[in-house]
Short mmCIF file of C-alpha atoms in Angstrom, two decimals:
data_model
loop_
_atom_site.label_atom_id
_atom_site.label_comp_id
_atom_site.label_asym_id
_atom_site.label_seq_id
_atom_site.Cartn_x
_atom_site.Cartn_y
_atom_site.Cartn_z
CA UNK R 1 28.08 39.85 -39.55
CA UNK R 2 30.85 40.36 -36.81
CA UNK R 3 31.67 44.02 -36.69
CA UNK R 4 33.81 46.54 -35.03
CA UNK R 5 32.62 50.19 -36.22
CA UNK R 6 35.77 52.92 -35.99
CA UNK R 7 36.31 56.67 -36.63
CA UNK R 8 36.37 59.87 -34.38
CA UNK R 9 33.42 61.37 -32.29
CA UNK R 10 31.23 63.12 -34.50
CA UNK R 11 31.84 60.85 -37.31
CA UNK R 12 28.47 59.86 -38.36
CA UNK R 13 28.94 56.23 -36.51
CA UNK R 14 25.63 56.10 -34.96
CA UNK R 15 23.96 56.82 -37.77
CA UNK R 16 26.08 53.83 -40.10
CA UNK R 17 25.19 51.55 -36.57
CA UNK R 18 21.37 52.00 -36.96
CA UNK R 19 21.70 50.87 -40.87
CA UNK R 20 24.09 48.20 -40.48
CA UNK R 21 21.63 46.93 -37.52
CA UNK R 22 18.70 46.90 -39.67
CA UNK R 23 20.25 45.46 -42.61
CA UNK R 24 21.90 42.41 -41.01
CA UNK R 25 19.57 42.00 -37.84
CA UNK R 26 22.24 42.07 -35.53
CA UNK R 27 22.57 43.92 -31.74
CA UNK R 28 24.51 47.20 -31.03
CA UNK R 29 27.27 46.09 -28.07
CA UNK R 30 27.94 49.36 -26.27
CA UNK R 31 29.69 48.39 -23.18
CA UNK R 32 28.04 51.51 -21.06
CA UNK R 33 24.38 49.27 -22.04
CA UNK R 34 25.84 46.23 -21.39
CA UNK R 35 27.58 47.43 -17.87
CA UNK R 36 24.12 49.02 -16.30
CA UNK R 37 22.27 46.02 -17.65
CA UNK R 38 24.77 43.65 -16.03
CA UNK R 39 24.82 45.62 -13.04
CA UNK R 40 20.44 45.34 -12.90
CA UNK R 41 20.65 42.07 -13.80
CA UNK R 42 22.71 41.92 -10.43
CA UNK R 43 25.11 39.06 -12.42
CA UNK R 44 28.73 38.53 -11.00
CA UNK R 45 30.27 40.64 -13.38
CA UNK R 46 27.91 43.29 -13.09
CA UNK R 47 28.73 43.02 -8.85
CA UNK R 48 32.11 43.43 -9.23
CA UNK R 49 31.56 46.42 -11.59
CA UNK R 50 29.34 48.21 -9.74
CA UNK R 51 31.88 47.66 -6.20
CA UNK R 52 34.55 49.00 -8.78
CA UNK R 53 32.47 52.10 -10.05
CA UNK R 54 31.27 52.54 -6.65
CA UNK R 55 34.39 53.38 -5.28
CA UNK R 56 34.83 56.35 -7.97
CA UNK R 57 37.44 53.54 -10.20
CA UNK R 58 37.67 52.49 -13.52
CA UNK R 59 36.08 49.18 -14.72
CA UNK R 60 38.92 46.57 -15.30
CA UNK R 61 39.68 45.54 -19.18
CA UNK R 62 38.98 41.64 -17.77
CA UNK R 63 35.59 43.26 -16.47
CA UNK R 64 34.67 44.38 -19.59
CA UNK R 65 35.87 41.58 -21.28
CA UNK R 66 33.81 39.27 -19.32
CA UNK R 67 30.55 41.42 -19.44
CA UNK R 68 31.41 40.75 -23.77
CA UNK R 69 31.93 37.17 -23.84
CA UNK R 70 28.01 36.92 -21.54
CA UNK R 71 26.38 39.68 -23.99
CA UNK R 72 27.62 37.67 -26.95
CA UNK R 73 26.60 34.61 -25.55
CA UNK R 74 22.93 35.90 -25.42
CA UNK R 75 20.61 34.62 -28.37
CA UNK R 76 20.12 38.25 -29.97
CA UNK R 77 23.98 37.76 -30.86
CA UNK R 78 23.18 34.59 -33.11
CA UNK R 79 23.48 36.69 -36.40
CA UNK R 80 26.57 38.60 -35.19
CA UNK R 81 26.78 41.93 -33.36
CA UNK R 82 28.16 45.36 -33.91
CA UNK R 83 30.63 46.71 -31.69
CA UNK R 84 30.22 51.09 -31.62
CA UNK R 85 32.82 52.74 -29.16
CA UNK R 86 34.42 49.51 -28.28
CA UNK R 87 37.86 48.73 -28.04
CA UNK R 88 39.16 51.90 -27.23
CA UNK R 89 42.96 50.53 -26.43
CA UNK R 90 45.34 48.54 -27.44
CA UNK R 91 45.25 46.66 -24.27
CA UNK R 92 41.28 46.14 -24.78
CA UNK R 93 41.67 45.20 -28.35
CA UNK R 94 44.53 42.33 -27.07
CA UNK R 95 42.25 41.37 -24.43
CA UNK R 96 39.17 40.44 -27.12
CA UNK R 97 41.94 38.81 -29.12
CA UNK R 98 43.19 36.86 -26.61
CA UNK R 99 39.99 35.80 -25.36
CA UNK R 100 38.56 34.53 -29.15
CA UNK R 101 35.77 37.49 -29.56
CA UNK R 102 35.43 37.03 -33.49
CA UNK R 103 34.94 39.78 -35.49
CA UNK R 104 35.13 39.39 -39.54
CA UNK R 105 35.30 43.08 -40.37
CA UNK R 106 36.59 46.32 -39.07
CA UNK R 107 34.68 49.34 -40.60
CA UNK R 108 36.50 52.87 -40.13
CA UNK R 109 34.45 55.84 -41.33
CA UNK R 110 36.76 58.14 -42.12
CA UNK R 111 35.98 62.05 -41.55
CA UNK R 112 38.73 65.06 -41.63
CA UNK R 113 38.54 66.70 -38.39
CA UNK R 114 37.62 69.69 -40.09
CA UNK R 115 34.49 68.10 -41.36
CA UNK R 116 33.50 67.24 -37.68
CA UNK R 117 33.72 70.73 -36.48
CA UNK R 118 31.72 72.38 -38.86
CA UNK R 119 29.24 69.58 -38.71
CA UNK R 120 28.82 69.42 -34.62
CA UNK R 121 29.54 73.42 -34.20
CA UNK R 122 26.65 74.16 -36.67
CA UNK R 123 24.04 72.36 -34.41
CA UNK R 124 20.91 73.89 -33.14
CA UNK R 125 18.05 72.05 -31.30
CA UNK R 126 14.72 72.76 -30.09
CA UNK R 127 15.45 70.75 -26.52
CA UNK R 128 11.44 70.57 -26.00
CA UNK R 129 10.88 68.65 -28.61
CA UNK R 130 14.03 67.48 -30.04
CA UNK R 131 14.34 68.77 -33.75
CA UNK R 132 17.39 69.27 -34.96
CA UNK R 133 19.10 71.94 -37.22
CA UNK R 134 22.32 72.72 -38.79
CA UNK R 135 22.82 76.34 -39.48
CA UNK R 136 24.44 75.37 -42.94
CA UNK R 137 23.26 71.95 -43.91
CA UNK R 138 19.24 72.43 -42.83
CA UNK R 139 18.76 75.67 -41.27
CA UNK R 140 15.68 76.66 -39.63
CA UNK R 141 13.17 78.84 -41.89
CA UNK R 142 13.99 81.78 -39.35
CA UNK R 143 17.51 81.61 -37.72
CA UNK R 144 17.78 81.10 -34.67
CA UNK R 145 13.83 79.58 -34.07
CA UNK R 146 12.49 76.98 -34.21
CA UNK R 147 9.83 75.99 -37.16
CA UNK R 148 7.07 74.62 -35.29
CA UNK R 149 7.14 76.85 -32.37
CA UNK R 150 8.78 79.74 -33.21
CA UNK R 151 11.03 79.31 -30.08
CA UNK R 152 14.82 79.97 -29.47
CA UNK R 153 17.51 77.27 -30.50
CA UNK R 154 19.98 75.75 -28.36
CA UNK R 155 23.69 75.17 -28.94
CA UNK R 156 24.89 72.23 -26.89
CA UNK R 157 27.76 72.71 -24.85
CA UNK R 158 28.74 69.10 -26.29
CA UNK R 159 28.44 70.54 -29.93
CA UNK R 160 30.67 73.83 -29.19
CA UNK R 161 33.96 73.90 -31.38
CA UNK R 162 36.20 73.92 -28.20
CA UNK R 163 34.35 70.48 -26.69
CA UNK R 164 34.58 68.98 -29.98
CA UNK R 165 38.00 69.73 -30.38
CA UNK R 166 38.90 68.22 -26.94
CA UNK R 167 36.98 65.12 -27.89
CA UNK R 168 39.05 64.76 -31.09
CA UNK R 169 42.34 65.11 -29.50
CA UNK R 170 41.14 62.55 -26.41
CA UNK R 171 40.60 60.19 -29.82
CA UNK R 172 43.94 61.27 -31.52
CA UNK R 173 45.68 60.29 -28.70
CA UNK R 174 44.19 57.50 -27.41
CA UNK R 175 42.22 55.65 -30.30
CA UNK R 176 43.54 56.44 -33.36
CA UNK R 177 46.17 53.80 -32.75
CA UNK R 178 43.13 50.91 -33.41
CA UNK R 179 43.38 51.92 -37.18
CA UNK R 180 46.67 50.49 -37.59
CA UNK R 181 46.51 47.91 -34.99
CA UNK R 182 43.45 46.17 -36.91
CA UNK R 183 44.97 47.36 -40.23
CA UNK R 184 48.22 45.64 -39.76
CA UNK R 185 46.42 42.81 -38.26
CA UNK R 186 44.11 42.22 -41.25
CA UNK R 187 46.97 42.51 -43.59
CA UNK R 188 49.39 39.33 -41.73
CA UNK R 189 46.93 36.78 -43.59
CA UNK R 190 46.83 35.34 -39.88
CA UNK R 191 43.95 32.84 -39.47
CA UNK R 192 40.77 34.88 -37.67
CA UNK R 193 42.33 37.97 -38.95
CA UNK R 194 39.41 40.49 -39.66
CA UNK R 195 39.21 42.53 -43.28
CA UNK R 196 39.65 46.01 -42.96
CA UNK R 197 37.56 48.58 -44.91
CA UNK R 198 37.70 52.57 -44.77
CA UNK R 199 34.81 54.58 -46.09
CA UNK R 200 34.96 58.61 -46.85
CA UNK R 201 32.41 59.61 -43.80
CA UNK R 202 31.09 62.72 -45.86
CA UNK R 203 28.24 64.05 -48.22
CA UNK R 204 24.74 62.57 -47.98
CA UNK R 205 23.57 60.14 -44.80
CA UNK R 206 22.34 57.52 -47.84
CA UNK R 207 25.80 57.85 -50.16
CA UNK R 208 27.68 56.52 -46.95
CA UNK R 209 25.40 53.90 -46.07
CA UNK R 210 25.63 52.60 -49.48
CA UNK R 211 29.29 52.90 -49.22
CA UNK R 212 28.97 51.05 -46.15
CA UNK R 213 26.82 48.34 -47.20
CA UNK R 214 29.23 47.50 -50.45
CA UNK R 215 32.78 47.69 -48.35
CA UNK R 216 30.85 44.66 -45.77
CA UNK R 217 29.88 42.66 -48.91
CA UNK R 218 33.59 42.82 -50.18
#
């Protein structure tokens, strides 16, 4: 299983990545793992990343590229791999293309924005110990405290409606475009064309896995 995973911040992706993982024993790729294990590694690609970053620049699309085709190449990859947050461009998606990264599906999970406000706005934690809350969805016996300890929540300055807002534009603008770019592509019938499958990314954690799980057996 040969995956790309799609859909806004907030989405629920994670959570789909750790199933899908499981359930096919295959790797997460996350290019910010693979880039600070490249650069301790001290491999060529993980030099010239680290000169780059070092500088205050942005890591090249052939730098990533590269630091993909090694990861891949490791034997943890031999069952597949999941890509989570990766492409994020056009360009980067041409640049996997061009340089024969297979992937047999594309899985978008599909959440309204609104969805992905109320869900990230609505988060308290306990940052001691790392419970989490949602005032709607599983509030805290006492609001505002925590159950064990009795202590204050947190809100996340990540999780405030204004952050989350700015990530989802960032993503409207910027990723968005993927979901036609590997829909149109799965659609031309091309040879090594991936199948496309969208998922509804709301109600219950085990409902969408399931979803999940049937759309990759399709």
């Amino acid at each position: 299983m040969r995956l790309i995973l799609l859909g806004a911040p907030g989405a629920g992706k994670g959570t789909q990545a750790n199933f899908i993982k499981e359930k096919y024993n295959i790797p997460q790729i996350s290019t910010g793992d693979m880039l600070r294990a490249a650069i301790k590694a001290g491999t060529e690609m993980g030099m010239a990343a680290k000169k780059v970053m070092d500088a205050g620049g942005l890591v090249s699309d052939d730098i990533i590229i590269g630091l993909v085709k090694d990861r891949l190449a490791e034997p943890d990859c031999a069952n597949g791999y999941l890509f989570d947050g990766f492409p994020r461009t056009i360009a980067q998606a041409d640049a996997m293309k061009d340089s024969g990264v297979v992937v047999d599906y594309v899985l978008e999970i599909d959440v309204p924005d609104e969805s992905i406000i109320e869900r990230m706005d609505g988060r308290r934690s306990h940052p001691a110990s790392g419970r989490v809350y949602h005032v709607k969805f599983n509030p805290p016996k006492v609001e505002g405290k925590d159950d064990v300890t009795g202590e204050p929540l947190v809100q996340r300055d990540d999780d405030k409606a204004e952050t989350v807002k700015k990530r989802l534009d960032v993503y409207h603008n910027q990723t968005e475009v993927l979901l036609s770019y590997y829909n149109n592509w799965a659609q031309s019938g091309q040879p090594g064309a991936p199948k496309y499958r969208r998922i509804a990314g709301v109600g219950p954690v085990e409902q969408i896995r399931d979803s999940a799980f049937a759309a990759l057996a399709e």
